[in-house]
């Protein structure tokens, strides 16, 4: 029984990570023109940077996953209204914190076309990204792992 639960949890985390990477890679590529630092790069600089960004997004989504798990006191949770709400709130908080940190450390620079959240002065698209892509990753990972059970 414990082994079965461990395998199910591993599968859910694996598929969550795979979908997180795919959805975030697509998002990163589509909104990268909103970053001055990305548009100034050569292809040999851009590709590793976009892959690294997508990898970092996986870690943020796993952090959201574990935050929801902590709130539910189990790793075996399903998308419910409560968990969707938690995902959106955690995603928004993580994205805003990261964007503020990245600006403070000059990790990147926005283009003038990046829509900003008033008062916070952080990019809207990266915040939306961490509110939407975790839900997509959780949804598809849940569909696949449920089909296996």
CSV table of N, CA and C in Angstrom, one decimal:
chain,number,residue,atom,x,y,z
A,1,UNK,N,0.8,-1.2,0.0
A,1,UNK,CA,0.0,0.0,0.0
A,1,UNK,C,0.9,1.3,0.0
A,2,UNK,N,1.9,1.3,0.9
A,2,UNK,CA,2.7,2.5,0.9
A,2,UNK,C,3.5,2.6,-0.4
A,3,UNK,N,4.0,1.5,-0.9
A,3,UNK,CA,4.7,1.5,-2.2
A,3,UNK,C,3.8,2.1,-3.3
A,4,UNK,N,2.6,1.6,-3.3
A,4,UNK,CA,1.6,2.1,-4.3
A,4,UNK,C,1.4,3.6,-4.2
A,5,UNK,N,1.2,4.1,-3.0
A,5,UNK,CA,1.1,5.5,-2.8
A,5,UNK,C,2.3,6.3,-3.2
A,6,UNK,N,3.5,5.8,-3.0
A,6,UNK,CA,4.7,6.4,-3.4
A,6,UNK,C,4.8,6.5,-4.9
A,7,UNK,N,4.5,5.4,-5.6
A,7,UNK,CA,4.5,5.3,-7.1
A,7,UNK,C,3.5,6.3,-7.6
A,8,UNK,N,2.3,6.4,-7.1
A,8,UNK,CA,1.3,7.3,-7.6
A,8,UNK,C,1.7,8.7,-7.4
A,9,UNK,N,2.3,9.1,-6.2
A,9,UNK,CA,2.8,10.4,-6.0
A,9,UNK,C,3.9,10.8,-6.9
A,10,UNK,N,4.8,9.8,-7.1
A,10,UNK,CA,6.0,10.1,-8.1
A,10,UNK,C,5.4,10.3,-9.5
A,11,UNK,N,4.4,9.5,-9.9
A,11,UNK,CA,3.9,9.7,-11.2
A,11,UNK,C,3.2,11.1,-11.4
A,12,UNK,N,2.5,11.5,-10.3
A,12,UNK,CA,1.8,12.8,-10.3
A,12,UNK,C,2.8,13.9,-10.4
A,13,UNK,N,3.9,13.8,-9.6
A,13,UNK,CA,4.9,14.8,-9.7
A,13,UNK,C,5.7,14.8,-11.0
A,14,UNK,N,5.9,13.7,-11.5
A,14,UNK,CA,6.6,13.6,-12.8
A,14,UNK,C,5.8,14.2,-13.9
A,15,UNK,N,4.5,13.8,-14.0
A,15,UNK,CA,3.7,14.4,-15.1
A,15,UNK,C,3.4,15.9,-14.8
A,16,UNK,N,3.3,16.3,-13.6
A,16,UNK,CA,3.1,17.7,-13.3
A,16,UNK,C,4.3,18.5,-13.8
A,17,UNK,N,5.5,17.9,-13.6
A,17,UNK,CA,6.8,18.6,-14.0
A,17,UNK,C,6.9,18.6,-15.6
A,18,UNK,N,6.5,17.5,-16.2
A,18,UNK,CA,6.5,17.5,-17.7
A,18,UNK,C,5.6,18.5,-18.3
A,19,UNK,N,4.3,18.5,-17.8
A,19,UNK,CA,3.4,19.5,-18.3
A,19,UNK,C,3.7,20.9,-17.9
A,20,UNK,N,4.3,21.1,-16.7
A,20,UNK,CA,4.7,22.4,-16.3
A,20,UNK,C,5.8,22.9,-17.3
A,21,UNK,N,6.8,22.1,-17.6
A,21,UNK,CA,7.8,22.5,-18.6
A,21,UNK,C,7.2,22.8,-19.9
A,22,UNK,N,6.4,22.0,-20.5
A,22,UNK,CA,5.8,22.2,-21.8
A,22,UNK,C,5.0,23.5,-21.8
A,23,UNK,N,4.1,23.7,-20.9
A,23,UNK,CA,3.2,24.9,-20.9
A,23,UNK,C,4.0,26.1,-20.6
A,24,UNK,N,5.0,26.1,-19.7
A,24,UNK,CA,5.8,27.2,-19.4
A,24,UNK,C,6.8,27.6,-20.5
A,25,UNK,N,7.3,26.6,-21.2
A,25,UNK,CA,8.2,26.8,-22.4
A,25,UNK,C,7.4,27.6,-23.4
A,26,UNK,N,6.2,27.2,-23.7
A,26,UNK,CA,5.4,27.9,-24.7
A,26,UNK,C,5.1,29.3,-24.2
A,27,UNK,N,4.8,29.4,-22.9
A,27,UNK,CA,4.5,30.8,-22.4
A,27,UNK,C,5.7,31.6,-22.5
A,28,UNK,N,6.9,31.1,-22.0
A,28,UNK,CA,8.1,31.9,-22.0
A,28,UNK,C,8.5,32.4,-23.4
A,29,UNK,N,8.3,31.5,-24.4
A,29,UNK,CA,8.7,31.9,-25.8
A,29,UNK,C,7.7,33.0,-26.3
A,30,UNK,N,6.4,32.8,-25.9
A,30,UNK,CA,5.4,33.8,-26.5
A,30,UNK,C,5.5,35.1,-25.8
A,31,UNK,N,5.9,35.2,-24.5
A,31,UNK,CA,6.0,36.5,-23.9
A,31,UNK,C,7.4,37.1,-23.8
A,32,UNK,N,8.4,36.3,-24.3
A,32,UNK,CA,9.8,36.8,-24.2
A,32,UNK,C,10.0,38.1,-25.0
A,33,UNK,N,9.3,38.5,-26.0
A,33,UNK,CA,9.5,39.8,-26.6
A,33,UNK,C,9.2,40.9,-25.7
A,34,UNK,N,8.5,40.7,-24.6
A,34,UNK,CA,8.2,41.7,-23.6
A,34,UNK,C,9.4,42.1,-22.7
A,35,UNK,N,10.5,41.3,-22.8
A,35,UNK,CA,11.7,41.5,-22.0
A,35,UNK,C,12.8,42.1,-22.9
A,36,UNK,N,13.3,43.2,-22.6
A,36,UNK,CA,14.4,43.8,-23.3
A,36,UNK,C,15.6,42.8,-23.3
A,37,UNK,N,15.9,42.2,-22.2
A,37,UNK,CA,17.0,41.3,-22.1
A,37,UNK,C,16.9,40.1,-23.0
A,38,UNK,N,15.7,39.7,-23.3
A,38,UNK,CA,15.5,38.6,-24.2
A,38,UNK,C,15.6,39.0,-25.7
A,39,UNK,N,15.1,40.1,-26.0
A,39,UNK,CA,15.2,40.6,-27.4
A,39,UNK,C,16.6,41.0,-27.8
A,40,UNK,N,17.4,41.3,-26.9
A,40,UNK,CA,18.8,41.7,-27.2
A,40,UNK,C,19.8,40.5,-27.3
A,41,UNK,N,19.3,39.3,-27.1
A,41,UNK,CA,20.1,38.1,-27.1
A,41,UNK,C,20.3,37.5,-28.5
A,42,UNK,N,21.4,36.8,-28.7
A,42,UNK,CA,21.6,36.0,-29.9
A,42,UNK,C,20.8,34.7,-29.6
A,43,UNK,N,20.6,33.9,-30.7
A,43,UNK,CA,19.9,32.6,-30.5
A,43,UNK,C,20.7,31.7,-29.6
A,44,UNK,N,22.0,31.7,-29.6
A,44,UNK,CA,22.8,30.8,-28.7
A,44,UNK,C,22.7,31.3,-27.3
A,45,UNK,N,22.3,32.5,-27.0
A,45,UNK,CA,22.1,33.0,-25.7
A,45,UNK,C,20.6,32.7,-25.3
A,46,UNK,N,19.8,32.9,-26.2
A,46,UNK,CA,18.3,32.9,-26.0
A,46,UNK,C,17.9,31.5,-25.6
A,47,UNK,N,18.3,30.5,-26.4
A,47,UNK,CA,17.8,29.1,-26.2
A,47,UNK,C,18.1,28.6,-24.7
A,48,UNK,N,19.4,28.7,-24.3
A,48,UNK,CA,19.6,28.2,-22.9
A,48,UNK,C,18.8,29.0,-21.9
A,49,UNK,N,18.7,30.3,-22.1
A,49,UNK,CA,18.0,31.1,-21.1
A,49,UNK,C,16.5,30.8,-21.0
A,50,UNK,N,15.9,30.5,-22.2
A,50,UNK,CA,14.5,30.2,-22.2
A,50,UNK,C,14.2,28.8,-21.6
A,51,UNK,N,15.2,27.9,-21.8
A,51,UNK,CA,15.1,26.5,-21.2
A,51,UNK,C,15.3,26.6,-19.7
A,52,UNK,N,16.2,27.5,-19.3
A,52,UNK,CA,16.5,27.7,-17.8
A,52,UNK,C,15.3,28.3,-17.2
A,53,UNK,N,14.7,29.3,-17.8
A,53,UNK,CA,13.5,29.9,-17.3
A,53,UNK,C,12.3,28.9,-17.1
A,54,UNK,N,12.2,28.0,-18.1
A,54,UNK,CA,11.1,27.0,-18.0
A,54,UNK,C,11.4,26.0,-16.9
A,55,UNK,N,12.7,25.7,-16.7
A,55,UNK,CA,13.1,24.8,-15.6
A,55,UNK,C,12.8,25.4,-14.3
A,56,UNK,N,13.1,26.7,-14.2
A,56,UNK,CA,12.7,27.4,-12.9
A,56,UNK,C,11.2,27.5,-12.7
A,57,UNK,N,10.5,27.5,-13.7
A,57,UNK,CA,9.0,27.5,-13.6
A,57,UNK,C,8.5,26.2,-13.1
A,58,UNK,N,9.2,25.1,-13.4
A,58,UNK,CA,8.8,23.8,-12.9
A,58,UNK,C,9.0,23.8,-11.4
A,59,UNK,N,10.1,24.4,-10.9
A,59,UNK,CA,10.3,24.5,-9.4
A,59,UNK,C,9.3,25.3,-8.7
A,60,UNK,N,8.9,26.4,-9.4
A,60,UNK,CA,7.8,27.2,-8.8
A,60,UNK,C,6.5,26.4,-8.7
A,61,UNK,N,6.2,25.7,-9.8
A,61,UNK,CA,4.9,24.9,-9.8
A,61,UNK,C,5.0,23.8,-8.8
A,62,UNK,N,6.1,23.2,-8.6
A,62,UNK,CA,6.2,22.1,-7.6
A,62,UNK,C,6.1,22.7,-6.2
A,63,UNK,N,6.6,23.9,-6.0
A,63,UNK,CA,6.4,24.6,-4.7
A,63,UNK,C,4.9,24.9,-4.5
A,64,UNK,N,4.2,25.3,-5.5
A,64,UNK,CA,2.7,25.5,-5.4
A,64,UNK,C,2.1,24.1,-5.1
A,65,UNK,N,2.5,23.1,-5.8
A,65,UNK,CA,2.0,21.7,-5.5
A,65,UNK,C,2.1,21.4,-4.0
A,66,UNK,N,3.3,21.6,-3.5
A,66,UNK,CA,3.6,21.2,-2.1
A,66,UNK,C,2.9,22.2,-1.1
A,67,UNK,N,2.6,23.4,-1.5
A,67,UNK,CA,1.8,24.3,-0.7
A,67,UNK,C,0.4,23.8,-0.6
A,68,UNK,N,-0.1,23.4,-1.7
A,68,UNK,CA,-1.5,22.8,-1.7
A,68,UNK,C,-1.5,21.5,-0.9
A,69,UNK,N,-0.5,20.7,-1.1
A,69,UNK,CA,-0.4,19.5,-0.3
A,69,UNK,C,-0.4,19.7,1.2
A,70,UNK,N,0.4,20.8,1.6
A,70,UNK,CA,0.4,21.1,3.0
A,70,UNK,C,-0.9,21.6,3.5
A,71,UNK,N,-1.6,22.4,2.7
A,71,UNK,CA,-2.9,22.9,3.1
A,71,UNK,C,-4.0,21.8,3.2
A,72,UNK,N,-3.8,20.7,2.4
A,72,UNK,CA,-4.7,19.6,2.4
A,72,UNK,C,-4.2,18.5,3.3
A,73,UNK,N,-3.0,18.6,3.8
A,73,UNK,CA,-2.4,17.6,4.7
A,73,UNK,C,-2.2,16.2,4.0
A,74,UNK,N,-2.1,16.3,2.7
A,74,UNK,CA,-1.9,15.1,1.9
A,74,UNK,C,-1.3,15.4,0.5
A,75,UNK,N,-0.4,14.5,0.0
A,75,UNK,CA,0.1,14.7,-1.3
A,75,UNK,C,-0.9,14.2,-2.4
A,76,UNK,N,-1.9,13.5,-1.9
A,76,UNK,CA,-2.9,13.0,-2.8
A,76,UNK,C,-4.2,13.8,-2.9
A,77,UNK,N,-4.1,15.0,-3.5
A,77,UNK,CA,-5.2,15.9,-3.6
A,77,UNK,C,-5.7,16.0,-5.0
A,78,UNK,N,-6.9,16.4,-5.2
A,78,UNK,CA,-7.4,16.6,-6.6
A,78,UNK,C,-7.8,18.1,-6.7
A,79,UNK,N,-7.9,18.5,-8.0
A,79,UNK,CA,-8.3,19.9,-8.3
A,79,UNK,C,-9.8,20.1,-7.8
A,80,UNK,N,-9.9,20.9,-6.9
A,80,UNK,CA,-11.3,21.3,-6.4
A,80,UNK,C,-11.3,22.8,-6.4
A,81,UNK,N,-12.5,23.4,-6.1
A,81,UNK,CA,-12.5,24.8,-6.1
A,81,UNK,C,-11.5,25.4,-5.1
A,82,UNK,N,-11.4,24.8,-3.9
A,82,UNK,CA,-10.5,25.2,-2.9
A,82,UNK,C,-9.0,25.1,-3.4
A,83,UNK,N,-8.6,24.0,-4.1
A,83,UNK,CA,-7.3,23.9,-4.5
A,83,UNK,C,-7.0,24.7,-5.7
A,84,UNK,N,-8.0,25.0,-6.6
A,84,UNK,CA,-7.8,26.0,-7.7
A,84,UNK,C,-7.5,27.4,-7.1
A,85,UNK,N,-8.3,27.7,-6.1
A,85,UNK,CA,-8.1,29.0,-5.4
A,85,UNK,C,-6.7,29.1,-4.8
A,86,UNK,N,-6.3,28.1,-4.1
A,86,UNK,CA,-5.0,28.0,-3.5
A,86,UNK,C,-3.9,28.1,-4.5
A,87,UNK,N,-4.0,27.4,-5.6
A,87,UNK,CA,-3.0,27.5,-6.7
A,87,UNK,C,-2.9,28.9,-7.3
A,88,UNK,N,-4.0,29.5,-7.5
A,88,UNK,CA,-4.0,30.9,-8.0
A,88,UNK,C,-3.3,31.9,-7.1
A,89,UNK,N,-3.7,31.8,-5.8
A,89,UNK,CA,-3.1,32.7,-4.8
A,89,UNK,C,-1.6,32.4,-4.6
A,90,UNK,N,-1.2,31.1,-4.5
A,90,UNK,CA,0.2,30.8,-4.3
A,90,UNK,C,1.0,31.2,-5.5
A,91,UNK,N,0.4,30.9,-6.7
A,91,UNK,CA,1.1,31.3,-8.0
A,91,UNK,C,1.3,32.8,-8.1
A,92,UNK,N,0.3,33.6,-7.7
A,92,UNK,CA,0.4,35.0,-7.8
A,92,UNK,C,1.4,35.5,-6.8
A,93,UNK,N,1.4,35.0,-5.6
A,93,UNK,CA,2.4,35.4,-4.6
A,93,UNK,C,3.9,35.1,-5.0
A,94,UNK,N,4.1,33.9,-5.5
A,94,UNK,CA,5.4,33.4,-5.9
A,94,UNK,C,5.9,34.3,-7.1
A,95,UNK,N,5.0,34.5,-8.1
A,95,UNK,CA,5.4,35.3,-9.3
A,95,UNK,C,5.7,36.7,-8.9
A,96,UNK,N,4.9,37.4,-8.0
A,96,UNK,CA,5.2,38.7,-7.6
A,96,UNK,C,6.5,38.8,-6.9
A,97,UNK,N,6.7,37.9,-6.0
A,97,UNK,CA,8.0,37.9,-5.2
A,97,UNK,C,9.2,37.7,-6.1
A,98,UNK,N,9.1,36.7,-7.1
A,98,UNK,CA,10.2,36.5,-8.0
A,98,UNK,C,10.4,37.7,-8.9
A,99,UNK,N,9.4,38.3,-9.4
A,99,UNK,CA,9.5,39.5,-10.3
A,99,UNK,C,10.2,40.6,-9.5
A,100,UNK,N,9.8,40.9,-8.3
A,100,UNK,CA,10.4,41.9,-7.5
A,100,UNK,C,11.9,41.6,-7.2
A,101,UNK,N,12.2,40.4,-6.9
A,101,UNK,CA,13.5,40.0,-6.7
A,101,UNK,C,14.4,40.1,-7.9
A,102,UNK,N,13.8,39.7,-9.1
A,102,UNK,CA,14.6,39.7,-10.3
A,102,UNK,C,14.8,41.2,-10.7
A,103,UNK,N,13.9,42.1,-10.5
A,103,UNK,CA,14.1,43.5,-10.8
A,103,UNK,C,15.2,44.1,-9.9
A,104,UNK,N,15.1,43.7,-8.6
A,104,UNK,CA,16.0,44.3,-7.6
A,104,UNK,C,17.5,43.8,-7.9
A,105,UNK,N,17.6,42.6,-8.4
A,105,UNK,CA,19.0,42.1,-8.8
A,105,UNK,C,19.3,42.3,-10.2
A,106,UNK,N,18.5,43.0,-11.0
A,106,UNK,CA,18.8,43.3,-12.4
A,106,UNK,C,18.9,42.0,-13.2
A,107,UNK,N,18.1,41.0,-12.9
A,107,UNK,CA,18.1,39.7,-13.6
A,107,UNK,C,17.6,39.9,-15.0
A,108,UNK,N,16.7,40.8,-15.2
A,108,UNK,CA,16.1,41.1,-16.5
A,108,UNK,C,15.5,42.5,-16.5
A,109,UNK,N,15.2,43.0,-17.7
A,109,UNK,CA,14.6,44.3,-17.9
A,109,UNK,C,13.4,44.1,-18.8
A,110,UNK,N,12.2,44.8,-18.5
A,110,UNK,CA,11.1,44.7,-19.3
A,110,UNK,C,11.2,45.7,-20.5
A,111,UNK,N,10.6,45.4,-21.6
A,111,UNK,CA,10.4,46.3,-22.7
A,111,UNK,C,9.2,47.3,-22.3
A,112,UNK,N,9.1,48.4,-23.0
A,112,UNK,CA,8.0,49.3,-22.7
A,112,UNK,C,6.6,48.7,-23.0
A,113,UNK,N,6.6,47.6,-23.8
A,113,UNK,CA,5.3,47.0,-24.1
A,113,UNK,C,4.8,46.0,-23.1
A,114,UNK,N,5.6,45.7,-22.0
A,114,UNK,CA,5.2,44.8,-21.0
A,114,UNK,C,4.1,45.5,-20.1
A,115,UNK,N,2.9,44.9,-20.1
A,115,UNK,CA,1.9,45.5,-19.2
A,115,UNK,C,2.3,45.3,-17.7
A,116,UNK,N,2.2,46.3,-17.0
A,116,UNK,CA,2.6,46.3,-15.6
A,116,UNK,C,1.4,46.3,-14.6
A,117,UNK,N,1.5,45.7,-13.5
A,117,UNK,CA,0.5,45.8,-12.4
A,117,UNK,C,0.8,47.1,-11.7
A,118,UNK,N,-0.3,47.9,-11.6
A,118,UNK,CA,-0.1,49.2,-11.0
A,118,UNK,C,0.4,49.0,-9.5
A,119,UNK,N,1.1,50.0,-9.0
A,119,UNK,CA,1.7,50.0,-7.7
A,119,UNK,C,2.8,49.1,-7.5
A,120,UNK,N,2.7,47.8,-7.9
A,120,UNK,CA,3.8,46.8,-7.7
A,120,UNK,C,4.8,47.0,-8.8
A,121,UNK,N,4.4,47.5,-10.0
A,121,UNK,CA,5.3,47.7,-11.1
A,121,UNK,C,6.0,46.4,-11.5
A,122,UNK,N,5.3,45.3,-11.5
A,122,UNK,CA,5.8,44.0,-12.0
A,122,UNK,C,5.0,43.7,-13.2
A,123,UNK,N,5.6,42.8,-14.1
A,123,UNK,CA,4.9,42.4,-15.3
A,123,UNK,C,3.7,41.6,-15.1
A,124,UNK,N,2.6,41.9,-15.8
A,124,UNK,CA,1.4,41.2,-15.7
A,124,UNK,C,1.5,39.8,-16.3
A,125,UNK,N,2.2,39.6,-17.4
A,125,UNK,CA,2.2,38.3,-18.1
A,125,UNK,C,2.9,37.3,-17.2
A,126,UNK,N,4.0,37.6,-16.5
A,126,UNK,CA,4.6,36.5,-15.7
A,126,UNK,C,3.7,36.2,-14.5
A,127,UNK,N,3.0,37.1,-14.0
A,127,UNK,CA,2.1,36.8,-12.8
A,127,UNK,C,0.9,35.9,-13.3
A,128,UNK,N,0.3,36.3,-14.5
A,128,UNK,CA,-0.7,35.5,-15.1
A,128,UNK,C,-0.2,34.1,-15.4
A,129,UNK,N,1.0,34.0,-15.8
A,129,UNK,CA,1.7,32.7,-16.1
A,129,UNK,C,1.6,31.8,-14.9
A,130,UNK,N,2.0,32.3,-13.7
A,130,UNK,CA,2.0,31.4,-12.5
A,130,UNK,C,0.6,31.2,-11.9
A,131,UNK,N,-0.4,31.9,-12.5
A,131,UNK,CA,-1.7,31.7,-12.0
A,131,UNK,C,-2.4,30.6,-12.9
A,132,UNK,N,-2.0,30.6,-14.2
A,132,UNK,CA,-2.6,29.7,-15.2
A,132,UNK,C,-1.9,28.4,-15.5
A,133,UNK,N,-0.6,28.5,-15.7
A,133,UNK,CA,0.1,27.2,-16.1
A,133,UNK,C,0.2,26.1,-15.0
A,134,UNK,N,0.2,26.5,-13.7
A,134,UNK,CA,0.1,25.4,-12.7
A,134,UNK,C,-1.2,24.6,-12.8
A,135,UNK,N,-2.3,25.4,-13.0
A,135,UNK,CA,-3.6,24.7,-13.1
A,135,UNK,C,-3.6,23.8,-14.3
A,136,UNK,N,-3.0,24.2,-15.4
A,136,UNK,CA,-3.0,23.3,-16.6
A,136,UNK,C,-2.2,22.1,-16.3
A,137,UNK,N,-1.0,22.3,-15.7
A,137,UNK,CA,-0.1,21.1,-15.4
A,137,UNK,C,-0.8,20.2,-14.4
A,138,UNK,N,-1.5,20.7,-13.4
A,138,UNK,CA,-2.2,19.9,-12.4
A,138,UNK,C,-3.3,19.1,-13.1
A,139,UNK,N,-4.1,19.8,-13.9
A,139,UNK,CA,-5.2,19.2,-14.6
A,139,UNK,C,-4.8,18.0,-15.5
A,140,UNK,N,-3.8,18.2,-16.3
A,140,UNK,CA,-3.4,17.2,-17.2
A,140,UNK,C,-2.7,16.0,-16.5
A,141,UNK,N,-1.9,16.4,-15.5
A,141,UNK,CA,-1.2,15.3,-14.7
A,141,UNK,C,-2.3,14.5,-13.9
A,142,UNK,N,-3.3,15.2,-13.4
A,142,UNK,CA,-4.4,14.4,-12.7
A,142,UNK,C,-5.1,13.5,-13.7
A,143,UNK,N,-5.4,14.0,-14.9
A,143,UNK,CA,-6.1,13.2,-15.9
A,143,UNK,C,-5.3,11.9,-16.2
A,144,UNK,N,-4.0,12.1,-16.4
A,144,UNK,CA,-3.1,10.9,-16.8
A,144,UNK,C,-3.0,10.0,-15.6
A,145,UNK,N,-2.7,10.5,-14.4
A,145,UNK,CA,-2.5,9.6,-13.3
A,145,UNK,C,-3.8,8.9,-12.9
A,146,UNK,N,-4.9,9.6,-13.1
A,146,UNK,CA,-6.2,9.0,-12.7
A,146,UNK,C,-6.5,7.9,-13.7
A,147,UNK,N,-6.1,8.0,-14.9
A,147,UNK,CA,-6.3,6.9,-15.9
A,147,UNK,C,-5.5,5.7,-15.6
A,148,UNK,N,-4.4,5.9,-14.9
A,148,UNK,CA,-3.5,4.8,-14.5
A,148,UNK,C,-4.0,4.0,-13.4
A,149,UNK,N,-4.9,4.6,-12.5
A,149,UNK,CA,-5.3,4.0,-11.3
A,149,UNK,C,-6.4,3.0,-11.6
